[in-house]
Amino acid sequence: MDPRCGFVVDLKDLKEVLNREVLDALDHRFLNKEVPEFFHAIPTTENLAIAIWNRLQSKLKAAELHRVRVYETTDLFVDFYGEE
Amino acid sequence: MKAHLTKRYWFSASHRLHSDAMSESENQRTYGKCNNPYGHGHNYALEVTVGGPVDQATGMICNLSELDRFVEQNVLASFDHENLNVLPRFREVVPTTENLCMEIYDILKNGFAAAEVEKVRLQETTQNSFEYAGGAEIMR
């Protein structure tokens, strides 16, 4: 945590990376045909969580990525923590 | 690539918190209105978390329909719309949500083989919930 501002990460920075790397690439897309990760892998929510982790992990500099959680429905979600 | 999948299920059941090991006054002091003689109900939300490597061929940790079927046949069929106190498991064990959570974990851990059962979270109301991930002896 940065003691001067009291933040773990400036949410503006996180939002910028998230929008650019994840939402712009995935939102309103047909995952199978428009997202390279799923040209060969099946776009299950498990694989989607891993793909989002990989997209963020390499680009998120401001803080350490802890977890990606993807909700498929309100009653079903997948968590991915990277290599365990 | 290990991932963790959580599925939420719903069931309704009633219970009365009362221990034969305690006196009437001690039961009332301990459990308050949850000790009222005819019990009360909850709409329980049950979250089951399974983990494991993501199968390259299927892209899945396990087949979700197998988990659904197991939970429906072995958990929901046993507890949904039941009075927990009259079930054999709770004849001598107080059906607190702690004990119910551990019982459900035990059923899943011992019976579901398609993925590792990591955690059970049982929400009793929007204000409270209990989690069990093993690691302690379950009282028999």
Short mmCIF file of C-alpha atoms in Angstrom, two decimals:
data_model
loop_
_atom_site.label_atom_id
_atom_site.label_comp_id
_atom_site.label_asym_id
_atom_site.label_seq_id
_atom_site.Cartn_x
_atom_site.Cartn_y
_atom_site.Cartn_z
CA MET A 1 0.00 0.00 0.00
CA ASP A 2 1.25 3.46 -0.82
CA PRO A 3 1.33 5.32 2.54
CA ARG A 4 0.96 8.71 0.89
CA CYS A 5 -2.35 8.02 -0.83
CA GLY A 6 -3.60 4.98 1.14
CA PHE A 7 -4.29 3.03 -2.06
CA VAL A 8 -3.23 -0.49 -3.04
CA VAL A 9 -3.71 0.66 -6.61
CA ASP A 10 -5.12 3.77 -8.19
CA LEU A 11 -8.45 2.50 -9.49
CA LYS A 12 -8.17 4.77 -12.51
CA ASP A 13 -5.05 2.85 -13.57
CA LEU A 14 -6.73 -0.52 -12.98
CA LYS A 15 -9.80 0.56 -14.89
CA GLU A 16 -7.74 1.76 -17.82
CA VAL A 17 -5.90 -1.58 -18.13
CA LEU A 18 -9.07 -3.59 -17.56
CA ASN A 19 -10.96 -1.68 -20.23
CA ARG A 20 -8.14 -1.85 -22.76
CA GLU A 21 -6.97 -5.42 -22.24
CA VAL A 22 -10.20 -7.19 -21.31
CA LEU A 23 -13.46 -5.38 -21.92
CA ASP A 24 -12.59 -3.88 -25.29
CA ALA A 25 -11.47 -7.33 -26.47
CA LEU A 26 -14.31 -9.40 -25.03
CA ASP A 27 -17.43 -7.30 -24.60
CA HIS A 28 -20.07 -7.97 -27.27
CA ARG A 29 -17.79 -10.48 -28.97
CA PHE A 30 -18.44 -13.99 -30.16
CA LEU A 31 -15.68 -15.58 -28.11
CA ASN A 32 -15.14 -18.58 -30.43
CA LYS A 33 -14.53 -16.49 -33.54
CA GLU A 34 -13.33 -13.09 -32.41
CA VAL A 35 -11.01 -13.74 -29.46
CA PRO A 36 -7.68 -15.38 -30.35
CA GLU A 37 -7.45 -17.45 -27.14
CA PHE A 38 -10.54 -19.35 -28.21
CA PHE A 39 -9.66 -20.08 -31.80
CA HIS A 40 -8.45 -23.45 -30.49
CA ALA A 41 -9.44 -23.60 -26.80
CA ILE A 42 -13.05 -24.04 -25.75
CA PRO A 43 -14.49 -20.81 -24.29
CA THR A 44 -15.63 -22.31 -21.00
CA THR A 45 -15.77 -19.99 -18.02
CA GLU A 46 -12.67 -21.78 -16.67
CA ASN A 47 -10.72 -20.92 -19.82
CA LEU A 48 -12.19 -17.41 -19.87
CA ALA A 49 -10.91 -16.78 -16.33
CA ILE A 50 -7.45 -18.01 -17.35
CA ALA A 51 -7.45 -15.87 -20.51
CA ILE A 52 -8.45 -12.76 -18.55
CA TRP A 53 -5.75 -13.50 -15.96
CA ASN A 54 -3.13 -13.80 -18.70
CA ARG A 55 -4.27 -10.59 -20.36
CA LEU A 56 -4.10 -8.66 -17.09
CA GLN A 57 -1.03 -10.31 -15.58
CA SER A 58 1.32 -9.14 -18.32
CA LYS A 59 -0.05 -5.60 -18.48
CA LEU A 60 -0.93 -4.72 -14.91
CA LYS A 61 2.10 -2.93 -13.51
CA ALA A 62 0.54 -0.88 -10.74
CA ALA A 63 -0.21 -3.82 -8.40
CA GLU A 64 0.02 -7.57 -8.06
CA LEU A 65 -2.86 -9.47 -9.58
CA HIS A 66 -4.36 -11.67 -6.85
CA ARG A 67 -7.38 -13.35 -8.42
CA VAL A 68 -9.71 -13.28 -11.37
CA ARG A 69 -13.33 -14.24 -10.73
CA VAL A 70 -15.69 -14.66 -13.66
CA TYR A 71 -19.41 -14.99 -13.00
CA GLU A 72 -21.23 -16.99 -15.63
CA THR A 73 -24.53 -16.59 -13.78
CA THR A 74 -25.31 -15.20 -10.32
CA ASP A 75 -25.08 -18.78 -9.02
CA LEU A 76 -21.95 -19.93 -10.85
CA PHE A 77 -18.45 -18.51 -10.98
CA VAL A 78 -14.84 -19.53 -11.57
CA ASP A 79 -11.80 -18.27 -9.63
CA PHE A 80 -8.26 -18.33 -11.00
CA TYR A 81 -5.15 -17.42 -8.99
CA GLY A 82 -2.46 -18.12 -11.59
CA GLU A 83 0.01 -20.91 -11.02
CA GLU A 84 -0.67 -22.61 -7.67
CA MET B 1 -3.62 -24.64 -14.66
CA LYS B 2 -5.68 -25.09 -11.53
CA ALA B 3 -8.97 -23.25 -11.32
CA HIS B 4 -11.80 -23.17 -8.82
CA LEU B 5 -15.48 -23.37 -9.67
CA THR B 6 -18.25 -22.39 -7.29
CA LYS B 7 -21.89 -23.27 -7.82
CA ARG B 8 -24.71 -21.99 -5.65
CA TYR B 9 -27.75 -24.12 -4.80
CA TRP B 10 -30.83 -23.24 -2.79
CA PHE B 11 -32.89 -25.20 -0.32
CA SER B 12 -35.35 -24.51 2.47
CA ALA B 13 -35.38 -26.28 5.81
CA SER B 14 -36.43 -25.77 9.41
CA HIS B 15 -34.59 -26.36 12.64
CA ARG B 16 -34.82 -25.86 16.36
CA LEU B 17 -31.59 -25.24 18.24
CA HIS B 18 -31.81 -27.33 21.38
CA SER B 19 -29.25 -29.50 23.10
CA ASP B 20 -30.28 -32.39 25.32
CA ALA B 21 -27.00 -31.90 27.14
CA MET B 22 -28.24 -28.59 28.53
CA SER B 23 -31.09 -27.63 30.85
CA GLU B 24 -34.15 -25.77 29.56
CA SER B 25 -32.90 -22.49 30.95
CA GLU B 26 -29.40 -23.04 29.59
CA ASN B 27 -30.84 -23.85 26.15
CA GLN B 28 -32.87 -20.65 26.21
CA ARG B 29 -29.89 -18.63 27.34
CA THR B 30 -27.66 -20.15 24.67
CA TYR B 31 -29.98 -20.22 21.68
CA GLY B 32 -32.49 -17.46 22.48
CA LYS B 33 -35.48 -17.43 20.14
CA CYS B 34 -33.83 -20.15 18.04
CA ASN B 35 -34.78 -22.43 20.97
CA ASN B 36 -38.52 -21.74 20.57
CA PRO B 37 -40.27 -25.12 20.74
CA TYR B 38 -41.61 -25.39 17.20
CA GLY B 39 -38.53 -24.21 15.33
CA HIS B 40 -38.20 -21.82 12.42
CA GLY B 41 -37.13 -21.94 8.79
CA HIS B 42 -34.39 -20.67 6.54
CA ASN B 43 -33.86 -20.38 2.82
CA TYR B 44 -30.31 -21.67 2.71
CA ALA B 45 -27.88 -20.77 -0.06
CA LEU B 46 -25.30 -23.51 -0.45
CA GLU B 47 -22.07 -22.71 -2.29
CA VAL B 48 -19.94 -25.65 -3.31
CA THR B 49 -16.38 -24.94 -4.49
CA VAL B 50 -14.50 -27.58 -6.45
CA GLY B 51 -10.99 -27.22 -7.81
CA GLY B 52 -8.60 -28.93 -10.13
CA PRO B 53 -6.68 -28.64 -13.38
CA VAL B 54 -8.67 -27.47 -16.38
CA ASP B 55 -8.95 -30.41 -18.77
CA GLN B 56 -7.38 -29.44 -22.10
CA ALA B 57 -9.94 -31.38 -24.11
CA THR B 58 -13.10 -30.09 -22.42
CA GLY B 59 -11.93 -26.77 -20.99
CA MET B 60 -13.61 -27.75 -17.72
CA ILE B 61 -12.57 -28.69 -14.17
CA CYS B 62 -15.36 -31.24 -14.14
CA ASN B 63 -18.68 -31.73 -15.81
CA LEU B 64 -21.03 -29.32 -14.07
CA SER B 65 -24.02 -31.55 -14.70
CA GLU B 66 -22.30 -34.28 -12.67
CA LEU B 67 -21.85 -31.88 -9.77
CA ASP B 68 -25.48 -30.73 -10.09
CA ARG B 69 -26.72 -34.31 -10.13
CA PHE B 70 -24.62 -35.29 -7.12
CA VAL B 71 -25.72 -32.29 -5.05
CA GLU B 72 -29.36 -32.78 -5.99
CA GLN B 73 -29.37 -36.49 -5.19
CA ASN B 74 -27.17 -36.47 -2.10
CA VAL B 75 -27.73 -33.08 -0.49
CA LEU B 76 -30.85 -31.31 -1.70
CA ALA B 77 -32.95 -34.50 -1.72
CA SER B 78 -31.97 -35.06 1.92
CA PHE B 79 -32.44 -31.56 3.29
CA ASP B 80 -34.78 -29.51 1.10
CA HIS B 81 -38.16 -28.86 2.78
CA GLU B 82 -37.20 -31.01 5.75
CA ASN B 83 -37.29 -30.49 9.48
CA LEU B 84 -33.58 -31.00 10.19
CA ASN B 85 -34.16 -32.05 13.81
CA VAL B 86 -35.97 -35.25 12.85
CA LEU B 87 -33.33 -36.44 10.39
CA PRO B 88 -31.18 -39.31 11.72
CA ARG B 89 -27.99 -37.24 11.38
CA PHE B 90 -29.36 -34.60 13.76
CA ARG B 91 -31.00 -36.83 16.35
CA GLU B 92 -28.07 -36.28 18.67
CA VAL B 93 -26.29 -33.41 16.96
CA VAL B 94 -27.74 -29.90 17.20
CA PRO B 95 -28.68 -28.81 13.65
CA THR B 96 -26.87 -25.51 13.80
CA THR B 97 -25.79 -24.18 10.44
CA GLU B 98 -22.21 -24.90 11.50
CA ASN B 99 -23.03 -28.60 11.88
CA LEU B 100 -25.13 -28.65 8.70
CA CYS B 101 -22.29 -27.01 6.78
CA MET B 102 -19.81 -29.65 8.00
CA GLU B 103 -22.26 -32.46 7.26
CA ILE B 104 -22.75 -31.27 3.68
CA TYR B 105 -18.98 -30.92 3.22
CA ASP B 106 -18.55 -34.47 4.49
CA ILE B 107 -21.15 -35.84 2.08
CA LEU B 108 -19.53 -34.07 -0.86
CA LYS B 109 -15.93 -34.78 0.13
CA ASN B 110 -16.57 -38.51 0.57
CA GLY B 111 -18.88 -39.01 -2.37
CA PHE B 112 -18.02 -36.67 -5.25
CA ALA B 113 -15.06 -37.97 -7.18
CA ALA B 114 -15.01 -35.90 -10.38
CA ALA B 115 -13.10 -32.98 -8.82
CA GLU B 116 -11.63 -32.01 -5.48
CA VAL B 117 -14.25 -30.57 -3.14
CA GLU B 118 -12.45 -27.62 -1.57
CA LYS B 119 -15.01 -25.69 0.40
CA VAL B 120 -18.65 -25.47 1.37
CA ARG B 121 -20.21 -22.15 2.28
CA LEU B 122 -23.69 -22.19 3.74
CA GLN B 123 -25.57 -18.93 3.97
CA GLU B 124 -28.35 -19.01 6.52
CA THR B 125 -29.55 -15.42 6.07
CA THR B 126 -28.23 -12.44 4.17
CA GLN B 127 -26.48 -11.48 7.43
CA ASN B 128 -24.69 -14.72 8.27
CA SER B 129 -22.95 -17.63 6.62
CA PHE B 130 -20.59 -20.44 7.56
CA GLU B 131 -17.70 -21.98 5.68
CA TYR B 132 -16.02 -25.33 6.07
CA ALA B 133 -13.02 -26.57 4.15
CA GLY B 134 -12.12 -29.60 6.24
CA GLY B 135 -9.15 -29.71 8.52
CA ALA B 136 -10.92 -30.53 11.78
CA GLU B 137 -12.58 -33.69 13.04
CA ILE B 138 -16.32 -33.72 12.59
CA MET B 139 -18.02 -34.81 15.79
CA ARG B 140 -19.97 -38.03 15.38
#
